[in-house]
CSV table of C-alpha atoms in Angstrom, one decimal:
chain,number,residue,atom,x,y,z
A,1,UNK,CA,-42.9,254.0,-50.3
A,2,UNK,CA,-41.7,255.5,-47.0
A,3,UNK,CA,-44.3,255.9,-44.3
A,4,UNK,CA,-46.8,253.5,-45.9
A,5,UNK,CA,-48.1,256.1,-48.4
A,6,UNK,CA,-48.8,254.8,-51.9
A,7,UNK,CA,-48.7,256.3,-55.4
A,8,UNK,CA,-51.9,256.6,-57.4
A,9,UNK,CA,-52.2,256.7,-61.1
A,10,UNK,CA,-53.9,259.2,-63.4
A,11,UNK,CA,-51.7,262.2,-62.9
A,12,UNK,CA,-51.3,264.5,-65.9
A,13,UNK,CA,-47.7,265.6,-66.2
A,14,UNK,CA,-45.6,267.1,-69.1
A,15,UNK,CA,-43.7,263.8,-69.3
A,16,UNK,CA,-42.7,264.5,-72.9
A,17,UNK,CA,-40.8,267.7,-72.0
A,18,UNK,CA,-37.1,267.3,-72.3
A,19,UNK,CA,-35.3,267.4,-69.0
A,20,UNK,CA,-32.6,270.0,-68.5
A,21,UNK,CA,-29.2,268.3,-68.3
A,22,UNK,CA,-28.1,268.1,-64.7
A,23,UNK,CA,-24.7,268.8,-63.3
A,24,UNK,CA,-22.9,266.1,-61.4
A,25,UNK,CA,-24.1,266.0,-57.8
A,26,UNK,CA,-27.2,268.1,-58.5
A,27,UNK,CA,-30.8,266.9,-58.2
A,28,UNK,CA,-32.6,266.2,-61.5
A,29,UNK,CA,-34.7,269.0,-63.0
A,30,UNK,CA,-38.2,268.8,-61.5
A,31,UNK,CA,-40.8,266.8,-63.5
A,32,UNK,CA,-43.5,269.5,-62.9
A,33,UNK,CA,-42.8,273.2,-62.5
A,34,UNK,CA,-44.7,276.4,-61.8
A,35,UNK,CA,-44.7,277.2,-65.6
A,36,UNK,CA,-46.3,273.9,-66.2
A,37,UNK,CA,-49.0,274.7,-63.6
A,38,UNK,CA,-49.6,278.1,-65.2
A,39,UNK,CA,-50.4,276.3,-68.4
A,40,UNK,CA,-52.8,273.9,-66.6
A,41,UNK,CA,-54.6,276.8,-65.0
A,42,UNK,CA,-54.9,278.8,-68.2
A,43,UNK,CA,-56.3,275.7,-70.0
A,44,UNK,CA,-58.7,275.1,-67.0
A,45,UNK,CA,-60.0,278.7,-67.1
A,46,UNK,CA,-60.8,278.3,-70.8
A,47,UNK,CA,-63.2,275.5,-69.9
A,48,UNK,CA,-66.6,275.8,-68.3
A,49,UNK,CA,-66.5,275.5,-64.5
A,50,UNK,CA,-67.3,272.0,-63.2
A,51,UNK,CA,-68.3,271.9,-59.5
A,52,UNK,CA,-66.5,269.3,-57.4
A,53,UNK,CA,-68.4,266.0,-57.1
A,54,UNK,CA,-70.5,265.5,-54.0
A,55,UNK,CA,-69.0,262.1,-53.4
A,56,UNK,CA,-68.5,262.0,-49.6
A,57,UNK,CA,-70.4,259.2,-47.9
A,58,UNK,CA,-73.1,260.5,-45.5
A,59,UNK,CA,-71.4,258.9,-42.5
A,60,UNK,CA,-68.4,261.3,-43.1
A,61,UNK,CA,-70.4,264.3,-44.3
A,62,UNK,CA,-72.5,264.3,-41.1
A,63,UNK,CA,-69.6,264.2,-38.6
A,64,UNK,CA,-69.7,266.7,-35.8
A,65,UNK,CA,-66.7,268.8,-35.0
A,66,UNK,CA,-65.8,266.5,-32.1
A,67,UNK,CA,-66.2,263.4,-34.2
A,68,UNK,CA,-64.1,264.8,-37.0
A,69,UNK,CA,-61.3,265.6,-34.5
A,70,UNK,CA,-61.4,262.0,-33.4
A,71,UNK,CA,-60.1,260.9,-36.8
A,72,UNK,CA,-56.3,261.4,-36.5
A,73,UNK,CA,-53.4,260.8,-38.9
A,74,UNK,CA,-50.8,258.4,-37.5
A,75,UNK,CA,-47.6,260.5,-37.1
A,76,UNK,CA,-45.4,257.4,-37.6
A,77,UNK,CA,-46.8,257.2,-41.2
A,78,UNK,CA,-45.7,260.8,-42.0
A,79,UNK,CA,-44.2,261.3,-45.5
A,80,UNK,CA,-40.4,261.4,-45.5
A,81,UNK,CA,-40.1,260.5,-41.8
A,82,UNK,CA,-38.1,257.3,-42.5
A,83,UNK,CA,-35.8,259.3,-44.9
A,84,UNK,CA,-35.0,261.8,-42.1
A,85,UNK,CA,-35.6,264.8,-44.3
A,86,UNK,CA,-35.9,268.3,-42.8
A,87,UNK,CA,-39.7,268.4,-43.6
A,88,UNK,CA,-42.4,265.8,-43.0
A,89,UNK,CA,-46.0,265.8,-44.3
A,90,UNK,CA,-49.1,264.6,-42.6
A,91,UNK,CA,-52.6,264.4,-44.0
A,92,UNK,CA,-56.2,265.4,-43.1
A,93,UNK,CA,-59.2,263.2,-43.5
A,94,UNK,CA,-62.3,264.4,-45.3
A,95,UNK,CA,-65.5,264.9,-43.3
A,96,UNK,CA,-67.7,267.3,-41.4
A,97,UNK,CA,-66.9,270.9,-42.3
A,98,UNK,CA,-64.1,269.7,-44.5
A,99,UNK,CA,-65.9,267.7,-47.2
A,100,UNK,CA,-63.9,268.7,-50.3
A,101,UNK,CA,-61.3,266.3,-51.8
A,102,UNK,CA,-57.8,267.7,-52.2
A,103,UNK,CA,-55.6,265.9,-54.7
A,104,UNK,CA,-52.0,265.7,-53.5
A,105,UNK,CA,-49.0,265.0,-55.8
A,106,UNK,CA,-45.3,264.7,-55.0
A,107,UNK,CA,-42.5,266.1,-57.2
A,108,UNK,CA,-39.5,263.9,-56.6
A,109,UNK,CA,-36.9,265.2,-59.0
A,110,UNK,CA,-38.0,264.2,-62.5
A,111,UNK,CA,-40.7,261.9,-61.1
A,112,UNK,CA,-44.2,263.1,-60.3
A,113,UNK,CA,-46.9,260.9,-58.7
A,114,UNK,CA,-50.2,261.3,-56.9
A,115,UNK,CA,-50.5,260.0,-53.3
A,116,UNK,CA,-53.2,257.5,-52.8
A,117,UNK,CA,-55.6,257.5,-49.8
A,118,UNK,CA,-55.7,254.6,-47.3
A,119,UNK,CA,-57.8,254.4,-44.1
A,120,UNK,CA,-54.8,252.6,-42.6
A,121,UNK,CA,-53.1,255.9,-42.3
A,122,UNK,CA,-55.6,257.1,-39.7
A,123,UNK,CA,-56.9,256.1,-36.3
A,124,UNK,CA,-60.7,256.3,-35.9
A,125,UNK,CA,-62.3,256.9,-32.5
A,126,UNK,CA,-65.8,257.6,-33.9
A,127,UNK,CA,-68.5,255.4,-32.5
A,128,UNK,CA,-70.6,253.8,-35.2
A,129,UNK,CA,-68.3,254.7,-38.1
A,130,UNK,CA,-67.7,251.6,-40.3
A,131,UNK,CA,-64.1,252.2,-41.3
A,132,UNK,CA,-64.2,249.2,-43.7
A,133,UNK,CA,-66.8,251.0,-45.9
A,134,UNK,CA,-64.7,254.1,-46.4
A,135,UNK,CA,-63.7,253.9,-50.1
A,136,UNK,CA,-60.1,254.7,-51.0
A,137,UNK,CA,-61.1,257.0,-53.9
A,138,UNK,CA,-62.4,259.6,-51.4
A,139,UNK,CA,-58.9,261.0,-51.2
A,140,UNK,CA,-57.5,263.5,-48.6
A,141,UNK,CA,-59.0,266.6,-47.1
A,142,UNK,CA,-55.6,268.5,-47.0
A,143,UNK,CA,-52.2,268.3,-45.5
A,144,UNK,CA,-49.9,269.9,-43.0
A,145,UNK,CA,-46.1,270.4,-42.9
A,146,UNK,CA,-43.9,269.6,-39.9
A,147,UNK,CA,-40.4,270.9,-39.3
A,148,UNK,CA,-38.1,271.0,-36.2
A,149,UNK,CA,-39.1,274.5,-35.4
A,150,UNK,CA,-38.7,274.8,-31.6
A,151,UNK,CA,-36.4,271.9,-30.8
A,152,UNK,CA,-34.1,270.0,-33.2
A,153,UNK,CA,-35.6,266.6,-32.1
A,154,UNK,CA,-39.3,267.5,-32.4
A,155,UNK,CA,-41.1,268.1,-35.7
A,156,UNK,CA,-43.7,270.8,-35.1
A,157,UNK,CA,-46.6,271.7,-37.3
A,158,UNK,CA,-45.6,274.9,-39.2
A,159,UNK,CA,-48.2,275.1,-42.0
A,160,UNK,CA,-51.5,273.6,-43.0
A,161,UNK,CA,-53.7,273.6,-46.2
A,162,UNK,CA,-57.1,272.1,-45.6
A,163,UNK,CA,-60.2,271.7,-47.8
A,164,UNK,CA,-60.6,275.1,-49.5
A,165,UNK,CA,-58.5,278.1,-50.5
A,166,UNK,CA,-57.4,278.8,-46.9
A,167,UNK,CA,-54.1,278.0,-45.2
A,168,UNK,CA,-52.1,279.1,-42.2
A,169,UNK,CA,-48.6,279.1,-40.7
A,170,UNK,CA,-47.0,279.5,-37.4
A,171,UNK,CA,-43.5,280.6,-36.3
A,172,UNK,CA,-41.3,279.7,-33.3
A,173,UNK,CA,-43.1,279.8,-30.0
A,174,UNK,CA,-46.5,280.4,-31.5
A,175,UNK,CA,-49.8,278.7,-32.0
A,176,UNK,CA,-52.1,279.1,-35.1
A,177,UNK,CA,-54.1,282.3,-35.2
A,178,UNK,CA,-54.9,284.4,-38.3
A,179,UNK,CA,-55.3,282.4,-41.5
A,180,UNK,CA,-54.7,283.4,-45.2
A,181,UNK,CA,-56.8,282.6,-48.3
A,182,UNK,CA,-55.6,282.4,-51.8
A,183,UNK,CA,-58.0,284.9,-53.2
A,184,UNK,CA,-61.2,286.8,-52.2
A,185,UNK,CA,-64.1,287.1,-54.7
A,186,UNK,CA,-66.9,289.6,-54.1
A,187,UNK,CA,-66.4,289.7,-50.3
A,188,UNK,CA,-68.8,291.9,-48.4
A,189,UNK,CA,-71.0,292.7,-51.4
A,190,UNK,CA,-74.8,292.4,-51.5
A,191,UNK,CA,-74.5,289.2,-53.5
A,192,UNK,CA,-73.0,285.9,-52.1
A,193,UNK,CA,-69.3,285.7,-51.8
A,194,UNK,CA,-67.5,283.1,-54.0
A,195,UNK,CA,-65.0,280.7,-52.5
A,196,UNK,CA,-62.7,279.2,-55.1
A,197,UNK,CA,-60.9,276.0,-54.0
A,198,UNK,CA,-57.2,275.0,-54.0
A,199,UNK,CA,-58.2,271.6,-55.3
A,200,UNK,CA,-54.8,270.1,-56.2
A,201,UNK,CA,-51.3,270.4,-54.9
A,202,UNK,CA,-47.8,269.4,-55.9
A,203,UNK,CA,-45.3,269.2,-53.0
A,204,UNK,CA,-41.7,269.2,-54.0
A,205,UNK,CA,-39.5,266.7,-52.1
A,206,UNK,CA,-36.8,268.7,-50.2
A,207,UNK,CA,-33.1,268.1,-50.2
A,208,UNK,CA,-31.5,266.9,-46.9
A,209,UNK,CA,-30.1,270.4,-46.2
A,210,UNK,CA,-33.2,272.3,-47.2
A,211,UNK,CA,-34.7,275.1,-45.0
A,212,UNK,CA,-37.6,275.8,-47.3
A,213,UNK,CA,-40.3,273.7,-49.1
A,214,UNK,CA,-42.0,274.5,-52.4
A,215,UNK,CA,-45.7,273.8,-52.9
A,216,UNK,CA,-47.7,274.4,-56.1
A,217,UNK,CA,-51.4,274.7,-55.9
A,218,UNK,CA,-54.2,274.8,-58.5
A,219,UNK,CA,-57.1,277.1,-57.7
A,220,UNK,CA,-60.5,276.6,-59.3
A,221,UNK,CA,-63.8,278.4,-59.0
A,222,UNK,CA,-66.8,279.7,-61.0
A,223,UNK,CA,-65.1,283.0,-61.8
A,224,UNK,CA,-61.5,282.1,-62.2
A,225,UNK,CA,-58.7,279.5,-62.2
A,226,UNK,CA,-55.2,280.2,-60.9
A,227,UNK,CA,-51.7,278.8,-60.4
A,228,UNK,CA,-50.0,279.3,-57.0
A,229,UNK,CA,-46.5,278.8,-55.8
A,230,UNK,CA,-45.6,278.9,-52.1
A,231,UNK,CA,-42.0,278.7,-50.9
A,232,UNK,CA,-42.3,278.2,-47.1
A,233,UNK,CA,-39.5,279.0,-44.8
A,234,UNK,CA,-40.1,278.2,-41.1
A,235,UNK,CA,-38.4,280.3,-38.4
A,236,UNK,CA,-39.1,283.0,-35.8
A,237,UNK,CA,-41.4,284.2,-38.5
A,238,UNK,CA,-42.6,281.4,-40.9
A,239,UNK,CA,-42.6,283.1,-44.3
A,240,UNK,CA,-44.7,282.1,-47.4
A,241,UNK,CA,-43.1,283.6,-50.6
A,242,UNK,CA,-46.2,283.6,-52.7
A,243,UNK,CA,-46.7,283.9,-56.5
A,244,UNK,CA,-50.0,283.6,-58.3
A,245,UNK,CA,-51.2,283.7,-61.9
A,246,UNK,CA,-54.9,284.3,-62.2
A,247,UNK,CA,-57.2,283.7,-65.2
A,248,UNK,CA,-60.8,285.1,-65.2
A,249,UNK,CA,-63.6,283.0,-66.6
A,250,UNK,CA,-66.0,285.9,-66.3
A,251,UNK,CA,-66.2,289.5,-65.1
A,252,UNK,CA,-65.3,289.8,-61.4
A,253,UNK,CA,-66.7,292.9,-59.6
A,254,UNK,CA,-64.4,292.8,-56.6
A,255,UNK,CA,-61.2,290.7,-56.4
A,256,UNK,CA,-59.1,290.7,-53.2
A,257,UNK,CA,-55.4,289.9,-53.2
A,258,UNK,CA,-53.7,288.3,-50.2
A,259,UNK,CA,-56.8,288.0,-48.1
A,260,UNK,CA,-56.4,287.3,-44.3
A,261,UNK,CA,-59.1,286.0,-42.1
A,262,UNK,CA,-59.3,286.0,-38.3
A,263,UNK,CA,-61.6,285.9,-35.3
A,264,UNK,CA,-62.5,288.8,-33.1
A,265,UNK,CA,-65.2,288.4,-30.4
A,266,UNK,CA,-64.4,291.0,-27.7
A,267,UNK,CA,-61.7,292.8,-25.8
A,268,UNK,CA,-61.2,295.8,-23.5
A,269,UNK,CA,-62.9,298.2,-25.9
A,270,UNK,CA,-65.9,296.0,-26.7
A,271,UNK,CA,-67.3,293.7,-24.0
A,272,UNK,CA,-69.2,290.5,-24.8
A,273,UNK,CA,-72.8,290.7,-26.0
A,274,UNK,CA,-75.4,290.4,-23.1
A,275,UNK,CA,-76.3,286.8,-24.1
A,276,UNK,CA,-72.7,285.7,-23.9
A,277,UNK,CA,-71.7,284.6,-20.4
A,278,UNK,CA,-67.9,284.0,-20.5
A,279,UNK,CA,-65.1,284.3,-17.8
A,280,UNK,CA,-62.5,285.4,-20.3
A,281,UNK,CA,-61.7,289.2,-20.4
A,282,UNK,CA,-60.8,289.0,-24.1
A,283,UNK,CA,-61.3,286.5,-26.9
A,284,UNK,CA,-59.7,287.1,-30.3
A,285,UNK,CA,-57.0,285.8,-32.7
A,286,UNK,CA,-56.1,289.3,-33.7
A,287,UNK,CA,-57.0,292.7,-32.2
A,288,UNK,CA,-56.2,295.1,-35.0
A,289,UNK,CA,-55.5,295.8,-38.7
A,290,UNK,CA,-52.0,297.3,-39.2
A,291,UNK,CA,-51.2,299.3,-42.4
A,292,UNK,CA,-47.9,300.7,-43.6
A,293,UNK,CA,-48.9,303.0,-46.4
A,294,UNK,CA,-46.8,303.7,-49.5
A,295,UNK,CA,-46.3,307.2,-48.0
A,296,UNK,CA,-44.5,305.6,-44.9
A,297,UNK,CA,-47.4,306.3,-42.6
A,298,UNK,CA,-48.2,303.5,-40.1
A,299,UNK,CA,-51.9,303.1,-39.1
A,300,UNK,CA,-53.6,301.0,-36.5
A,301,UNK,CA,-57.3,300.2,-36.7
A,302,UNK,CA,-58.7,298.3,-33.7
A,303,UNK,CA,-61.0,295.4,-34.7
A,304,UNK,CA,-64.6,295.3,-33.7
A,305,UNK,CA,-67.5,292.9,-33.5
A,306,UNK,CA,-70.2,295.0,-35.1
A,307,UNK,CA,-73.9,294.7,-34.7
A,308,UNK,CA,-74.2,294.5,-38.5
A,309,UNK,CA,-71.6,293.8,-41.2
A,310,UNK,CA,-69.1,296.7,-41.5
A,311,UNK,CA,-66.9,297.4,-44.5
A,312,UNK,CA,-64.0,299.8,-44.0
A,313,UNK,CA,-62.0,300.8,-47.0
A,314,UNK,CA,-58.5,302.4,-46.8
A,315,UNK,CA,-57.8,303.8,-50.3
A,316,UNK,CA,-54.3,304.5,-51.6
A,317,UNK,CA,-52.8,305.9,-54.7
A,318,UNK,CA,-50.5,302.8,-54.9
A,319,UNK,CA,-50.2,299.5,-53.1
A,320,UNK,CA,-49.0,299.6,-49.5
A,321,UNK,CA,-45.7,298.6,-48.1
A,322,UNK,CA,-47.5,296.1,-46.0
A,323,UNK,CA,-50.7,295.3,-44.1
A,324,UNK,CA,-51.8,292.6,-41.7
A,325,UNK,CA,-54.1,291.3,-38.9
A,326,UNK,CA,-52.0,291.5,-35.7
A,327,UNK,CA,-52.4,290.1,-32.2
A,328,UNK,CA,-50.8,292.9,-30.1
A,329,UNK,CA,-51.9,292.0,-26.7
A,330,UNK,CA,-49.5,289.3,-25.6
A,331,UNK,CA,-50.4,289.2,-21.8
A,332,UNK,CA,-51.9,285.9,-20.6
A,333,UNK,CA,-53.9,287.9,-18.0
A,334,UNK,CA,-55.9,289.6,-20.8
A,335,UNK,CA,-57.4,286.2,-21.8
A,336,UNK,CA,-57.0,283.7,-18.9
A,337,UNK,CA,-57.4,280.8,-21.3
A,338,UNK,CA,-55.0,277.9,-20.6
A,339,UNK,CA,-56.3,275.9,-23.6
A,340,UNK,CA,-56.7,278.5,-26.5
A,341,UNK,CA,-53.5,280.4,-25.7
A,342,UNK,CA,-54.7,283.6,-27.4
A,343,UNK,CA,-51.6,285.4,-26.2
A,344,UNK,CA,-49.5,283.1,-28.4
A,345,UNK,CA,-51.6,283.4,-31.6
A,346,UNK,CA,-49.6,284.1,-34.8
A,347,UNK,CA,-50.2,287.4,-36.5
A,348,UNK,CA,-50.2,287.6,-40.3
A,349,UNK,CA,-48.4,290.3,-42.3
A,350,UNK,CA,-48.4,290.8,-46.1
A,351,UNK,CA,-45.7,292.6,-48.0
A,352,UNK,CA,-46.3,293.1,-51.7
A,353,UNK,CA,-43.3,292.3,-53.8
A,354,UNK,CA,-44.4,294.6,-56.7
A,355,UNK,CA,-46.6,297.6,-57.2
A,356,UNK,CA,-50.2,296.4,-57.2
A,357,UNK,CA,-51.4,299.8,-58.5
A,358,UNK,CA,-54.2,302.0,-57.2
A,359,UNK,CA,-56.7,300.4,-54.9
A,360,UNK,CA,-57.6,300.0,-51.3
A,361,UNK,CA,-57.2,297.7,-48.3
A,362,UNK,CA,-60.7,296.5,-47.4
A,363,UNK,CA,-61.5,295.4,-43.8
A,364,UNK,CA,-64.8,293.5,-43.5
A,365,UNK,CA,-66.1,292.8,-40.0
A,366,UNK,CA,-69.0,290.5,-39.4
A,367,UNK,CA,-71.0,290.1,-36.2
A,368,UNK,CA,-70.5,286.9,-34.2
A,369,UNK,CA,-71.4,285.5,-30.8
A,370,UNK,CA,-69.5,282.2,-31.5
A,371,UNK,CA,-65.7,282.7,-31.2
A,372,UNK,CA,-64.9,279.5,-33.1
A,373,UNK,CA,-65.7,281.1,-36.4
A,374,UNK,CA,-63.6,283.7,-38.4
A,375,UNK,CA,-65.6,287.0,-38.7
A,376,UNK,CA,-62.8,289.3,-39.9
A,377,UNK,CA,-61.4,289.6,-43.5
A,378,UNK,CA,-58.8,292.0,-44.8
A,379,UNK,CA,-57.4,292.2,-48.3
A,380,UNK,CA,-56.1,294.5,-51.0
A,381,UNK,CA,-58.5,295.2,-53.9
A,382,UNK,CA,-57.4,297.0,-57.0
A,383,UNK,CA,-59.6,299.9,-58.4
A,384,UNK,CA,-60.0,298.0,-61.7
A,385,UNK,CA,-62.3,295.1,-61.7
A,386,UNK,CA,-61.1,291.9,-63.4
A,387,UNK,CA,-62.6,291.2,-66.8
A,388,UNK,CA,-63.5,287.9,-68.4
A,389,UNK,CA,-60.4,286.5,-70.2
A,390,UNK,CA,-58.0,288.7,-68.3
A,391,UNK,CA,-54.8,287.4,-66.8
A,392,UNK,CA,-53.1,288.8,-63.7
A,393,UNK,CA,-49.9,288.1,-61.8
A,394,UNK,CA,-49.5,288.7,-58.1
A,395,UNK,CA,-46.5,288.4,-55.9
A,396,UNK,CA,-46.2,289.0,-52.1
A,397,UNK,CA,-44.5,287.8,-48.9
A,398,UNK,CA,-46.7,286.5,-46.1
A,399,UNK,CA,-45.3,286.4,-42.6
A,400,UNK,CA,-46.7,284.5,-39.7
A,401,UNK,CA,-45.1,285.8,-36.5
A,402,UNK,CA,-45.6,287.1,-33.0
A,403,UNK,CA,-44.7,290.6,-34.2
A,404,UNK,CA,-44.4,292.0,-37.7
A,405,UNK,CA,-41.0,292.3,-39.4
A,406,UNK,CA,-39.6,295.9,-39.3
A,407,UNK,CA,-41.8,296.9,-36.4
A,408,UNK,CA,-42.8,300.6,-36.7
A,409,UNK,CA,-40.2,302.9,-35.2
A,410,UNK,CA,-42.7,305.2,-33.6
A,411,UNK,CA,-45.0,304.7,-30.6
A,412,UNK,CA,-47.9,302.4,-31.1
A,413,UNK,CA,-51.4,301.8,-29.7
A,414,UNK,CA,-51.6,299.1,-27.0
A,415,UNK,CA,-55.2,299.5,-25.9
A,416,UNK,CA,-58.4,301.3,-26.8
A,417,UNK,CA,-61.2,301.8,-24.2
A,418,UNK,CA,-64.5,303.6,-24.4
A,419,UNK,CA,-67.2,304.7,-21.9
A,420,UNK,CA,-70.2,307.0,-22.1
A,421,UNK,CA,-69.3,310.7,-22.2
A,422,UNK,CA,-70.8,313.5,-20.1
A,423,UNK,CA,-73.2,314.7,-22.8
A,424,UNK,CA,-76.2,313.0,-24.3
A,425,UNK,CA,-75.1,310.5,-27.0
A,426,UNK,CA,-71.4,311.4,-26.4
A,427,UNK,CA,-68.7,308.7,-26.2
A,428,UNK,CA,-65.4,309.0,-24.3
A,429,UNK,CA,-62.3,307.4,-25.8
A,430,UNK,CA,-59.1,306.4,-23.8
A,431,UNK,CA,-56.3,305.3,-26.0
A,432,UNK,CA,-53.0,304.0,-24.6
A,433,UNK,CA,-49.7,304.4,-26.4
A,434,UNK,CA,-46.1,303.2,-25.8
A,435,UNK,CA,-42.9,302.5,-27.6
A,436,UNK,CA,-40.7,304.7,-29.8
A,437,UNK,CA,-39.6,307.9,-28.0
A,438,UNK,CA,-42.5,307.9,-25.6
A,439,UNK,CA,-40.7,305.9,-23.0
A,440,UNK,CA,-37.9,308.4,-23.0
A,441,UNK,CA,-40.0,311.4,-22.3
A,442,UNK,CA,-40.7,312.6,-18.8
A,443,UNK,CA,-44.1,313.0,-17.2
A,444,UNK,CA,-43.9,316.8,-17.7
A,445,UNK,CA,-43.3,316.5,-21.5
A,446,UNK,CA,-45.7,318.5,-23.7
A,447,UNK,CA,-47.4,315.9,-25.8
A,448,UNK,CA,-50.4,316.8,-27.9
A,449,UNK,CA,-53.2,314.4,-29.1
A,450,UNK,CA,-54.1,315.4,-32.6
A,451,UNK,CA,-57.7,314.1,-33.1
A,452,UNK,CA,-60.0,314.5,-36.1
A,453,UNK,CA,-63.4,313.1,-37.0
A,454,UNK,CA,-65.0,312.6,-40.4
A,455,UNK,CA,-68.4,313.7,-38.9
A,456,UNK,CA,-69.4,315.1,-35.5
A,457,UNK,CA,-67.3,317.0,-33.0
A,458,UNK,CA,-64.1,316.1,-31.0
A,459,UNK,CA,-64.2,317.7,-27.5
A,460,UNK,CA,-61.3,318.5,-25.2
A,461,UNK,CA,-58.5,316.1,-26.2
A,462,UNK,CA,-55.7,315.7,-23.6
A,463,UNK,CA,-52.8,313.5,-22.8
A,464,UNK,CA,-51.8,311.9,-19.5
A,465,UNK,CA,-48.6,310.1,-18.5
A,466,UNK,CA,-49.3,306.7,-17.0
A,467,UNK,CA,-46.6,306.4,-14.4
A,468,UNK,CA,-47.6,302.9,-13.4
A,469,UNK,CA,-46.8,301.5,-16.9
A,470,UNK,CA,-44.7,304.3,-18.4
A,471,UNK,CA,-47.2,304.8,-21.2
A,472,UNK,CA,-49.1,307.8,-22.5
A,473,UNK,CA,-52.9,308.0,-22.5
A,474,UNK,CA,-54.9,310.2,-24.8
A,475,UNK,CA,-58.5,311.0,-23.7
A,476,UNK,CA,-61.2,312.8,-25.6
A,477,UNK,CA,-65.0,313.0,-25.9
A,478,UNK,CA,-66.8,312.6,-29.2
A,479,UNK,CA,-70.2,314.1,-29.9
A,480,UNK,CA,-71.7,312.6,-33.1
A,481,UNK,CA,-74.2,315.4,-33.4
A,482,UNK,CA,-76.4,314.3,-36.4
A,483,UNK,CA,-74.0,311.7,-37.8
A,484,UNK,CA,-75.0,308.1,-38.2
A,485,UNK,CA,-71.4,307.0,-38.4
A,486,UNK,CA,-67.9,308.5,-38.3
A,487,UNK,CA,-64.3,307.7,-38.5
A,488,UNK,CA,-62.0,309.0,-35.8
A,489,UNK,CA,-58.2,309.5,-36.3
A,490,UNK,CA,-55.5,310.4,-33.8
A,491,UNK,CA,-51.8,310.5,-33.3
A,492,UNK,CA,-49.5,312.0,-30.6
A,493,UNK,CA,-46.9,314.7,-31.4
A,494,UNK,CA,-44.5,316.9,-29.6
A,495,UNK,CA,-44.0,320.2,-31.4
A,496,UNK,CA,-43.6,319.2,-35.0
A,497,UNK,CA,-42.4,315.7,-34.1
A,498,UNK,CA,-44.9,313.0,-34.7
A,499,UNK,CA,-44.4,310.4,-32.0
A,500,UNK,CA,-46.8,307.6,-32.9
A,501,UNK,CA,-48.7,305.7,-35.5
A,502,UNK,CA,-52.1,306.9,-36.5
A,503,UNK,CA,-55.0,305.4,-34.6
A,504,UNK,CA,-58.2,304.9,-36.6
A,505,UNK,CA,-61.5,303.9,-35.1
A,506,UNK,CA,-65.1,303.7,-36.3
A,507,UNK,CA,-68.0,305.1,-34.5
A,508,UNK,CA,-70.2,303.5,-33.4
A,509,UNK,CA,-68.1,300.4,-32.5
């Protein structure tokens, strides 16, 4: 087989199913389809959950992050490289924080086969690791897709699935930032969160003219099993058309659709913790949660690194038009990091392709002093919990891009800053807006900051034109009075004309 990869036996396929007659010049009907996978997931959910075997040799399980990164797939062995197809596939090794085995199958027309692992596909620069003792049955830890995204002669990494239920993508001119997960189970509850695993994949071989790649994934966990279909289209925004069928093994208190995960450590609103000594002004993969409600309202919630876990719900009568974790600050000077390139991190934006019913977007923020770990989760949770034996279907579009598709037409928040206010316990907020009609208004325009608080008291809101950057700044003081926590909301308007999205911020940050 091309690239030195080998087929392995033991794959269950519906080989007895009659193939649809093909037209002349058309590829044969696929030997494994999403409907087939739905049947596998339904059957799996009817069985008791079997945890994955702990079969990773200690030498691989105990790898440090640096040691794991020293095991590299050989690019010249990429799947489909020799066939000069528009997509190539490379593979991840198991080890370290990626101990789980991921079974990988290829759909090549009517033929379906499992890819077999070989240590000859990798280079090992790990001192003391006996490569000859790595058994072939350990399998892969995941895979990544390559496509000529930025140049026609270079295959860039555009998507990756590795070792759990998480995956990510990247569009043109970007680096990986916010990630996605297949599903969230009991996130931010008093009991432990559950992490189902995408444990098996079927990658459909593309045609020579293809601009998209289809991947099927089998999800398995104690509470549910699921069938996933991803159709991935690389471009300025790399888009994952996503469809899932979920089958509950037991009652699920909180299920989260289209979960996104990201890292937020600090920015201009929230400086590093005293014990963190770092030269960088800001460190984050995303700096805010963006919501386009079904009513058409656009909302921006700056992210925080809280002292204790914070869960912020955004209820709605019906599912939103979209939501996502966005990196808005694209200035290198805000980060000063030549290696991490935070200003180029891809944002993630979810667009439901059907009505998900009543529910809420949940934003969970966890404290962290180590920027290498994701501490932000956002997802949609329906009001109705999922019952044992219940089946659900979910469809949505997931965009990885520098900016979200259909950018809000109104002005938007570009910075949130805070400082102590003049009264005891007060806090002063300075929020910068630009875009929309704001740039067309003169410095003498009458613009009002409409500010409300769920608790406490808002004092003397005013607006100022920033002539140096042609932006508008809203300033107000907040007195919490007896409140322990509060939610602040604000937008700018001129007369009856609303000029901006709605800024939403928790107190205390």
